[in-house]
Amino acid sequence: MKYTFPKDFWWGSAASGPQTEGTFEGDKKGQSLWDHWYDQEPERFFNQIGPDNASYVYKRYKEDIALMKETGHNSFRTSIQWSRLIPNGVGEVNQEAVAFYNEYINELIENGIEPFINLYHFDMPMALQEKGGWNNRETVDAYEIYAKTCFELFGDRVNKWFTHNEPIVPVEGGYLYQFHYPEEVNMKKAVQVAYHEALASAKAIAAYKRMNLDGEIGIIVNLTPSYPRDENNPEDVKAAEIADAFFNRSFLDPAVKGEFPADLIDLLKNINHLPEVKDGDLAIIKENTVDLLGVNYYQPRRIKAKESKVKAATGPMPDDYFDNFEMPGRKMNPYRGWEIYEKGIYDLLINLKEDYGNIPCYISENGMGVEGEERFINKDGVIEDDYRIEFVKDHLKYVHQAIQEGSDVKGYHMWTCMDNWSWTNAYKNRYGFISVDLDNEGARTIKKSGHWFKEVSDENGFDEE
Ligand code: BG6
């Protein structure tokens, strides 16, 4: 069967500023919370490799863009680092950064690759984090100014903007499950942080609309479809709905419908954990929904009714309402510890079609992190990552099916273009279409999957029985 995708489908990949750029003498970048955390606790990072060491894109973007062309990209997403553009979070704009992002964006356009630009990818400027980061309302104002600055500087050429990448992750990582700085466990702050992120997004959208530019603006959310252990067990179903409210609808609903989910509000009200909201905020959120939705999909969430004891010591937690369920026989990516469930991508697209007005969307991340890929290098020095080709193909088939059934999904970006720095996992798991050899000055080599992706993009699809 031939899987053909709609005309002008977006083929490409995604990355972020903090995971790729690196820091260099004279670049005048300010510290983000990652730079600070690495300075404080380098042992938290795999092999003690920090963000300063990312894939040197700051210097090598021209070479990288040439490789994007060779791997069939017609579009590519990255993020501006707030701490590079405005080193203190507020105030002076770094002209070195302006020059860099201008050249990077122009080079993409000149090579026929449309830049999709995201404004926030987990990287709070440290000067703002010291004052509470997203927990502090002042950060919302600072972010609005930062967003406007980006639109003014680059909005004449960039036509696809995103306010956040996976806004739930700084909430989970920083304030619930301790995998991001400041590693707190504090539901009150978690809720306030989430609320401020959602408000900041709406304010940036409002600012963008006021400027009457030609492009579109949206948000990128990671959707983890929540499946109950047993669909016929009402307790399991309820638990899965609560997990869905916390981790999916918390951002999806305000972004697309302009309202927070009623069940989540009720739950937070019951435990006296509603955020502080100012007059007029909810109208801003209501009026400034997204034009376009980016969806990152890696894994489903399997849920069962709460069986384990609630941990009183931590205070309220989302997990007070459900347990994660290890489904027997599930297919796993053992390196990352994430389940692979291809049909999840179809289920979420159909959900967007049916419950979210078929909002225009695209798959903004999907991919497979694998450790020790050197094992698969062939005699020509190319990594034969057939498992990645399989992974992408199996997901694309379900994207194709969703399109047949009317989903308005406009593209597929894989995570990521070239192997990059994965936060505390640093360079443990590799995700790219292109390998980066850290022992050889970051030398780039296209993997088998990158060559395959070029054919898919050229053909606008693939053949498969
Ligand atoms: C997404 C993020 O969560 O998944 C990326 O947007 C991230 O920043 C990617 O790198 C893969 O996850 P990880 O944790 O293995 O890097």
Coordinates of C-alpha atoms and ligand atoms in Angstrom, one line a residue:
M1 CA 0.0 0.0 0.0
K2 CA 1.2 3.5 -0.7
Y3 CA 0.9 6.0 2.1
T4 CA 0.7 9.4 0.5
F5 CA 0.3 12.6 2.6
P6 CA -1.5 15.8 1.7
K7 CA 0.2 18.3 -0.5
D8 CA 2.7 20.6 1.3
F9 CA 2.9 18.3 4.3
W10 CA 5.6 19.6 6.7
W11 CA 8.5 17.1 6.8
G12 CA 11.2 17.9 9.3
S13 CA 12.4 17.7 12.8
A14 CA 12.5 19.6 16.1
A15 CA 15.2 20.8 18.4
S16 CA 15.6 23.5 21.0
G17 CA 18.1 26.3 21.7
P18 CA 19.4 25.0 25.1
Q19 CA 19.9 21.5 23.8
T20 CA 21.9 22.4 20.7
E21 CA 23.5 25.8 20.7
G22 CA 26.3 25.6 23.3
T23 CA 28.0 28.5 24.9
F24 CA 31.0 30.3 23.6
E25 CA 33.4 32.9 24.6
G26 CA 32.1 36.4 23.7
D27 CA 28.5 35.2 23.0
K28 CA 27.2 37.3 25.9
K29 CA 24.6 34.7 26.8
G30 CA 23.1 35.0 30.3
Q31 CA 22.7 31.9 32.5
S32 CA 19.5 29.8 32.3
L33 CA 18.5 27.6 35.1
W34 CA 20.2 24.7 33.3
D35 CA 23.6 26.5 33.3
H36 CA 23.1 27.3 37.0
W37 CA 22.0 23.8 37.9
Y38 CA 25.0 22.2 36.1
D39 CA 27.4 24.6 37.9
Q40 CA 25.9 23.5 41.2
E41 CA 25.5 19.8 40.6
P42 CA 27.3 18.5 37.6
E43 CA 27.0 14.9 38.9
R44 CA 23.2 15.1 38.2
F45 CA 24.0 15.0 34.5
F46 CA 24.9 11.8 32.6
N47 CA 28.7 11.6 32.3
Q48 CA 28.7 15.1 33.8
I49 CA 28.1 16.8 30.4
G50 CA 26.4 20.1 30.7
P51 CA 24.5 22.5 28.4
D52 CA 27.6 24.5 27.5
N53 CA 28.7 21.4 25.6
A54 CA 25.6 21.0 23.5
S55 CA 26.0 20.2 19.7
Y56 CA 27.8 23.5 18.9
V57 CA 25.0 24.7 16.6
Y58 CA 25.8 28.3 17.5
K59 CA 29.0 27.9 15.4
R60 CA 27.9 25.1 13.0
Y61 CA 24.4 26.0 11.9
K62 CA 25.4 26.5 8.3
E63 CA 26.7 23.0 8.0
D64 CA 23.7 21.7 9.9
I65 CA 21.2 23.4 7.6
A66 CA 23.0 21.8 4.6
L67 CA 22.5 18.5 6.3
M68 CA 18.8 19.3 7.0
K69 CA 18.4 19.7 3.2
E70 CA 20.1 16.4 2.6
T71 CA 17.7 14.7 4.9
G72 CA 14.6 16.2 3.2
H73 CA 13.6 18.9 5.6
N74 CA 11.1 21.5 4.3
S75 CA 10.6 22.8 7.9
F76 CA 12.5 22.8 11.2
R77 CA 11.6 23.9 14.7
T78 CA 14.0 25.3 17.2
S79 CA 13.7 27.7 20.1
I80 CA 15.2 31.1 20.9
Q81 CA 17.0 31.0 24.3
W82 CA 15.5 33.7 26.4
S83 CA 18.7 33.9 28.4
R84 CA 20.7 34.4 25.2
L85 CA 18.5 37.1 23.7
I86 CA 17.8 39.0 27.0
P87 CA 20.6 37.8 29.4
N88 CA 19.0 39.0 32.5
G89 CA 15.5 38.0 31.5
V90 CA 14.4 41.7 31.4
G91 CA 16.2 44.7 30.0
E92 CA 19.0 44.9 27.6
V93 CA 18.9 42.8 24.4
N94 CA 22.1 41.0 23.5
Q95 CA 23.1 42.1 19.9
E96 CA 25.3 39.0 19.4
A97 CA 22.2 36.9 19.9
V98 CA 20.2 39.0 17.5
A99 CA 22.9 38.6 14.9
F100 CA 23.0 34.8 15.5
Y101 CA 19.3 34.2 15.3
N102 CA 19.0 36.5 12.2
E103 CA 21.6 34.5 10.4
Y104 CA 20.3 31.1 11.5
I105 CA 16.7 32.0 10.4
N106 CA 17.9 33.6 7.1
E107 CA 20.0 30.5 6.3
L108 CA 17.1 28.2 6.9
I109 CA 14.8 30.3 4.6
E110 CA 17.5 30.6 1.9
N111 CA 17.7 26.8 1.9
G112 CA 13.9 26.3 1.5
I113 CA 13.4 25.2 5.1
E114 CA 10.6 27.0 6.9
P115 CA 11.7 28.0 10.5
F116 CA 9.1 27.2 13.2
I117 CA 10.2 29.2 16.3
N118 CA 9.4 28.4 19.8
L119 CA 9.8 30.9 22.6
Y120 CA 10.2 28.7 25.7
H121 CA 11.8 25.3 26.0
F122 CA 12.2 24.7 29.8
D123 CA 15.0 27.4 29.9
M124 CA 14.1 30.1 32.5
P125 CA 16.8 32.8 32.7
M126 CA 18.5 32.4 36.0
A127 CA 18.0 36.0 37.0
L128 CA 14.2 35.3 36.9
Q129 CA 14.4 31.9 38.5
E130 CA 16.1 33.4 41.5
K131 CA 12.9 35.4 42.0
G132 CA 10.7 32.4 41.7
G133 CA 10.6 31.8 37.9
W134 CA 7.1 30.9 36.7
N135 CA 5.8 30.9 40.3
N136 CA 6.3 34.7 40.3
R137 CA 3.7 36.8 38.4
E138 CA 6.5 39.2 37.3
T139 CA 7.8 36.4 35.1
V140 CA 4.6 36.6 33.0
D141 CA 5.2 40.3 32.3
A142 CA 8.8 39.7 31.6
Y143 CA 7.9 36.9 29.2
E144 CA 5.4 39.1 27.4
I145 CA 8.1 41.7 26.7
Y146 CA 10.5 38.9 25.6
A147 CA 7.9 37.5 23.2
K148 CA 7.1 40.9 21.7
T149 CA 10.9 41.5 21.3
C150 CA 11.1 38.3 19.3
F151 CA 8.1 39.1 17.1
E152 CA 9.6 42.6 16.4
L153 CA 13.0 41.2 15.6
F154 CA 12.1 38.1 13.6
G155 CA 8.4 38.3 12.9
D156 CA 8.9 39.7 9.4
R157 CA 10.3 36.3 8.3
V158 CA 9.1 33.8 10.8
N159 CA 5.5 32.8 10.2
K160 CA 5.1 29.9 12.7
W161 CA 5.5 30.8 16.3
F162 CA 5.0 28.8 19.5
T163 CA 4.7 30.2 22.9
H164 CA 5.9 27.1 24.8
N165 CA 7.1 23.6 24.3
E166 CA 5.5 21.1 26.7
P167 CA 4.5 23.6 29.4
I168 CA 3.5 20.7 31.7
V169 CA 7.1 19.5 31.9
P170 CA 8.5 22.4 34.0
V171 CA 5.5 21.9 36.3
E172 CA 6.2 18.1 36.7
G173 CA 10.0 18.4 36.6
G174 CA 10.5 21.5 38.8
Y175 CA 7.7 21.2 41.3
L176 CA 6.4 17.7 41.5
Y177 CA 8.8 14.9 40.4
Q178 CA 12.2 16.6 40.8
F179 CA 13.8 16.1 37.4
H180 CA 14.2 19.8 36.7
Y181 CA 15.6 22.6 38.8
P182 CA 14.5 23.7 41.4
E183 CA 13.6 20.1 42.2
E184 CA 10.8 20.9 44.6
V185 CA 7.7 18.9 45.6
N186 CA 5.1 21.5 46.1
M187 CA 1.6 21.1 44.5
K188 CA 0.6 24.7 45.4
K189 CA 3.6 26.1 43.4
A190 CA 3.1 23.5 40.7
V191 CA -0.5 24.8 40.1
Q192 CA 0.6 28.5 40.2
V193 CA 3.5 27.8 37.8
A194 CA 1.1 26.0 35.3
Y195 CA -1.4 28.9 35.6
H196 CA 1.3 31.5 34.9
E197 CA 2.6 29.6 31.9
A198 CA -0.9 29.4 30.4
L199 CA -1.5 33.1 31.1
A200 CA 1.8 34.0 29.6
S201 CA 1.0 32.0 26.5
A202 CA -2.3 33.9 26.0
K203 CA -0.6 37.3 26.6
A204 CA 2.0 36.5 24.0
I205 CA -0.7 35.4 21.5
A206 CA -2.5 38.7 22.2
A207 CA 0.7 40.7 21.6
Y208 CA 1.3 38.8 18.4
K209 CA -2.3 39.5 17.1
R210 CA -2.0 43.2 17.9
M211 CA 1.1 43.4 15.6
N212 CA -1.0 42.2 12.6
L213 CA 1.8 40.1 11.3
D214 CA 1.2 37.5 8.5
G215 CA 2.0 34.3 10.4
E216 CA 0.3 31.9 12.9
I217 CA 0.9 31.4 16.5
G218 CA 0.3 28.3 18.7
I219 CA 1.6 26.2 21.5
I220 CA 3.3 22.8 21.6
V221 CA 1.9 20.3 24.1
N222 CA 2.9 16.8 24.9
L223 CA -0.2 14.6 24.8
T224 CA 0.0 11.3 26.7
P225 CA -3.4 9.6 26.0
S226 CA -4.6 8.2 29.2
Y227 CA -5.8 4.6 28.9
P228 CA -7.6 2.9 31.9
R229 CA -6.4 -0.5 32.8
D230 CA -10.0 -1.8 32.3
E231 CA -12.5 0.2 30.3
N232 CA -15.3 -1.5 32.0
N233 CA -14.2 -0.6 35.5
P234 CA -15.6 2.8 36.4
E235 CA -12.9 3.4 39.0
D236 CA -10.1 2.8 36.5
V237 CA -11.9 5.1 34.0
K238 CA -12.3 7.8 36.5
A239 CA -8.6 7.6 37.5
A240 CA -7.6 7.8 33.9
E241 CA -9.8 10.9 33.4
I242 CA -8.1 12.6 36.3
A243 CA -4.7 11.9 35.0
D244 CA -5.8 13.2 31.6
A245 CA -7.1 16.4 33.3
F246 CA -3.8 17.0 35.1
F247 CA -1.4 16.1 32.3
N248 CA -3.2 16.8 29.0
R249 CA -6.3 19.0 29.4
S250 CA -4.6 21.4 31.9
F251 CA -2.9 23.1 28.9
L252 CA -4.8 21.8 25.9
D253 CA -8.1 23.2 27.1
P254 CA -7.0 26.8 27.8
A255 CA -4.9 26.8 24.6
V256 CA -7.7 25.6 22.3
K257 CA -10.9 26.3 24.1
G258 CA -9.9 29.2 26.2
E259 CA -11.0 27.6 29.4
F260 CA -9.5 25.4 32.1
P261 CA -11.2 22.0 32.5
A262 CA -14.1 22.1 35.0
D263 CA -13.2 18.7 36.6
L264 CA -9.6 20.0 37.3
I265 CA -10.9 23.2 38.8
D266 CA -13.3 21.3 41.0
L267 CA -10.5 18.9 42.2
L268 CA -8.1 21.8 43.0
K269 CA -10.9 23.7 44.7
N270 CA -11.6 20.7 47.0
I271 CA -8.1 20.6 48.2
N272 CA -7.8 24.4 48.4
H273 CA -5.1 24.5 45.7
L274 CA -6.6 26.9 43.2
P275 CA -4.0 29.4 41.8
E276 CA -4.1 33.1 42.4
V277 CA -5.9 34.7 39.5
K278 CA -6.2 38.4 38.8
D279 CA -9.2 40.2 37.4
G280 CA -9.2 40.1 33.6
D281 CA -6.8 37.1 33.3
L282 CA -9.5 34.6 32.4
A283 CA -10.8 36.9 29.7
I284 CA -7.4 37.2 28.2
I285 CA -7.1 33.4 28.2
K286 CA -10.6 33.1 26.7
E287 CA -9.9 35.5 23.9
N288 CA -6.4 34.4 22.9
T289 CA -6.6 30.8 21.8
V290 CA -4.1 29.2 19.4
D291 CA -4.2 29.2 15.6
L292 CA -2.1 26.0 15.4
L293 CA -1.3 23.2 17.8
G294 CA 1.9 21.3 18.0
V295 CA 1.6 17.9 19.5
N296 CA 4.5 15.9 20.9
Y297 CA 3.8 12.3 21.2
Y298 CA 6.1 9.7 22.7
Q299 CA 4.2 7.4 25.0
P300 CA 0.7 6.7 26.4
R301 CA -0.2 6.8 30.0
R302 CA -1.7 3.6 31.5
I303 CA -3.8 4.2 34.6
K304 CA -5.5 2.1 37.2
A305 CA -7.6 3.2 40.2
K306 CA -5.5 4.1 43.3
E307 CA -4.3 1.0 45.0
S308 CA -1.1 2.2 46.7
K309 CA -1.1 4.4 49.8
V310 CA -1.2 8.1 49.4
K311 CA 2.1 9.5 50.5
A312 CA 1.1 12.1 53.1
A313 CA 4.6 13.4 53.6
T314 CA 4.7 15.2 50.2
G315 CA 1.4 16.9 50.5
P316 CA -1.2 16.6 47.8
M317 CA 0.1 15.1 44.5
P318 CA -1.6 14.3 41.2
D319 CA -0.8 10.6 42.0
D320 CA -3.1 10.7 45.0
Y321 CA -5.9 10.0 42.5
F322 CA -4.5 7.2 40.4
D323 CA -1.7 4.6 40.0
N324 CA 0.3 4.0 36.9
F325 CA -0.4 0.6 35.5
E326 CA 2.3 -1.5 33.9
M327 CA 0.4 -3.2 31.2
P328 CA 1.6 -6.8 30.7
G329 CA 3.2 -7.3 27.3
R330 CA 3.6 -3.7 26.5
K331 CA 6.3 -2.8 24.0
M332 CA 9.1 -0.7 25.5
N333 CA 11.9 1.5 24.5
P334 CA 14.3 0.0 27.1
Y335 CA 16.8 2.9 26.9
R336 CA 14.4 5.6 27.8
G337 CA 11.9 3.4 29.7
W338 CA 9.0 4.6 27.6
E339 CA 6.2 2.4 26.2
I340 CA 5.9 2.5 22.4
Y341 CA 2.3 2.5 21.4
E342 CA 1.9 3.7 17.8
K343 CA -1.9 3.8 17.8
G344 CA -1.8 6.5 20.5
I345 CA -0.9 9.1 17.8
Y346 CA -4.1 8.2 16.0
D347 CA -6.2 8.3 19.1
L348 CA -5.0 11.7 20.1
L349 CA -5.5 13.1 16.5
I350 CA -9.0 11.8 16.5
N351 CA -9.6 13.3 19.9
L352 CA -8.5 16.7 18.6
K353 CA -10.8 16.3 15.6
E354 CA -13.8 15.3 17.7
D355 CA -13.4 17.3 20.9
Y356 CA -11.3 20.2 19.9
G357 CA -13.0 21.5 16.7
N358 CA -10.4 19.7 14.5
I359 CA -7.9 22.5 15.3
P360 CA -5.1 22.7 12.7
C361 CA -2.2 20.7 14.2
Y362 CA 1.0 18.9 13.4
I363 CA 3.1 16.3 15.1
S364 CA 5.8 18.5 16.5
E365 CA 7.8 15.7 18.1
N366 CA 7.9 11.9 18.0
G367 CA 11.0 9.8 18.2
M368 CA 13.2 7.2 19.8
G369 CA 16.2 7.7 22.0
V370 CA 18.7 4.8 21.9
E371 CA 21.8 4.3 23.9
G372 CA 25.1 3.1 22.3
E373 CA 24.2 3.6 18.6
E374 CA 27.9 3.2 17.7
R375 CA 27.1 -0.6 17.8
F376 CA 25.3 -0.1 14.6
I377 CA 27.9 1.7 12.5
N378 CA 28.6 0.0 9.2
K379 CA 31.8 -0.1 7.2
D380 CA 31.0 3.2 5.6
G381 CA 30.7 4.9 9.0
V382 CA 26.9 5.2 8.8
I383 CA 24.7 4.2 11.8
E384 CA 22.1 1.7 10.6
D385 CA 19.2 2.7 12.8
D386 CA 16.5 0.4 11.2
Y387 CA 14.6 0.5 14.5
R388 CA 14.2 4.3 14.1
I389 CA 12.9 3.9 10.5
E390 CA 10.5 1.3 11.8
F391 CA 9.4 3.5 14.7
V392 CA 8.7 6.5 12.4
K393 CA 7.0 4.5 9.7
D394 CA 4.7 2.8 12.2
H395 CA 3.6 6.1 13.7
L396 CA 3.2 7.7 10.2
K397 CA 0.8 4.9 9.2
Y398 CA -1.4 5.9 12.0
V399 CA -1.1 9.6 11.2
H400 CA -2.1 8.7 7.6
Q401 CA -5.1 6.8 8.9
A402 CA -6.2 9.9 11.0
I403 CA -5.9 12.0 7.9
Q404 CA -8.1 9.6 5.9
E405 CA -10.7 10.1 8.7
G406 CA -10.5 13.9 8.5
S407 CA -7.8 15.0 11.0
D408 CA -6.3 18.4 10.1
V409 CA -2.7 17.3 10.8
K410 CA -0.3 19.2 8.6
G411 CA 3.0 17.7 9.2
Y412 CA 5.4 15.4 11.0
H413 CA 8.6 16.6 12.8
M414 CA 10.8 14.0 14.4
W415 CA 12.8 14.6 17.5
T416 CA 15.5 15.4 16.5
C417 CA 17.7 16.5 13.6
M418 CA 21.1 15.9 15.0
D419 CA 21.9 14.1 18.3
N420 CA 21.5 16.6 21.0
W421 CA 21.8 17.2 24.7
S422 CA 18.9 15.6 26.6
W423 CA 18.8 17.5 29.9
T424 CA 20.0 15.4 32.8
N425 CA 20.4 12.5 30.4
A426 CA 22.9 14.6 28.4
Y427 CA 24.1 12.5 25.5
K428 CA 23.0 9.1 26.9
N429 CA 20.2 8.4 24.4
R430 CA 20.6 9.6 20.8
Y431 CA 17.5 10.7 18.9
G432 CA 18.8 12.2 15.7
F433 CA 18.6 11.6 11.9
I434 CA 22.2 12.7 12.1
S435 CA 24.9 11.5 14.5
V436 CA 27.2 13.8 16.5
D437 CA 30.5 12.3 17.4
L438 CA 31.5 13.9 20.7
D439 CA 35.0 12.3 20.5
N440 CA 35.6 13.8 17.1
E441 CA 34.8 17.5 17.6
G442 CA 31.1 16.9 17.1
A443 CA 31.5 15.5 13.6
R444 CA 28.1 14.9 11.9
T445 CA 27.1 11.9 9.8
I446 CA 23.7 11.2 8.4
K447 CA 22.2 8.0 9.8
K448 CA 20.3 5.5 7.6
S449 CA 17.1 7.0 8.9
G450 CA 18.1 10.4 7.7
H451 CA 18.6 9.1 4.1
W452 CA 15.3 7.2 4.4
F453 CA 13.5 10.4 5.6
K454 CA 14.8 12.3 2.5
E455 CA 13.0 9.7 0.3
V456 CA 9.8 9.9 2.3
S457 CA 9.9 13.7 2.0
D458 CA 10.7 13.7 -1.7
E459 CA 7.9 11.1 -2.3
N460 CA 5.6 12.8 0.2
G461 CA 5.0 9.3 1.6
F462 CA 6.2 5.7 1.4
D463 CA 5.3 2.3 0.1
E464 CA 4.6 -0.6 2.4
E465 CA 2.7 -3.7 2.3
Ligands
BG6_1 C1 10.6 16.2 24.8 C2 11.2 17.5 24.8 O1 10.0 15.9 26.0 O2 11.3 15.0 24.6 C3 12.7 17.4 24.4 O3 10.6 18.5 24.2 C4 13.3 16.2 24.8 O4 13.3 18.6 24.9 C5 12.6 15.0 24.2 O5 14.7 16.1 24.6 C6 13.2 13.6 24.5 O6 13.2 13.4 25.9 P1 14.5 13.2 26.7 O7 14.1 13.4 28.1 O8 14.9 11.8 26.5 O9 15.5 14.2 26.2

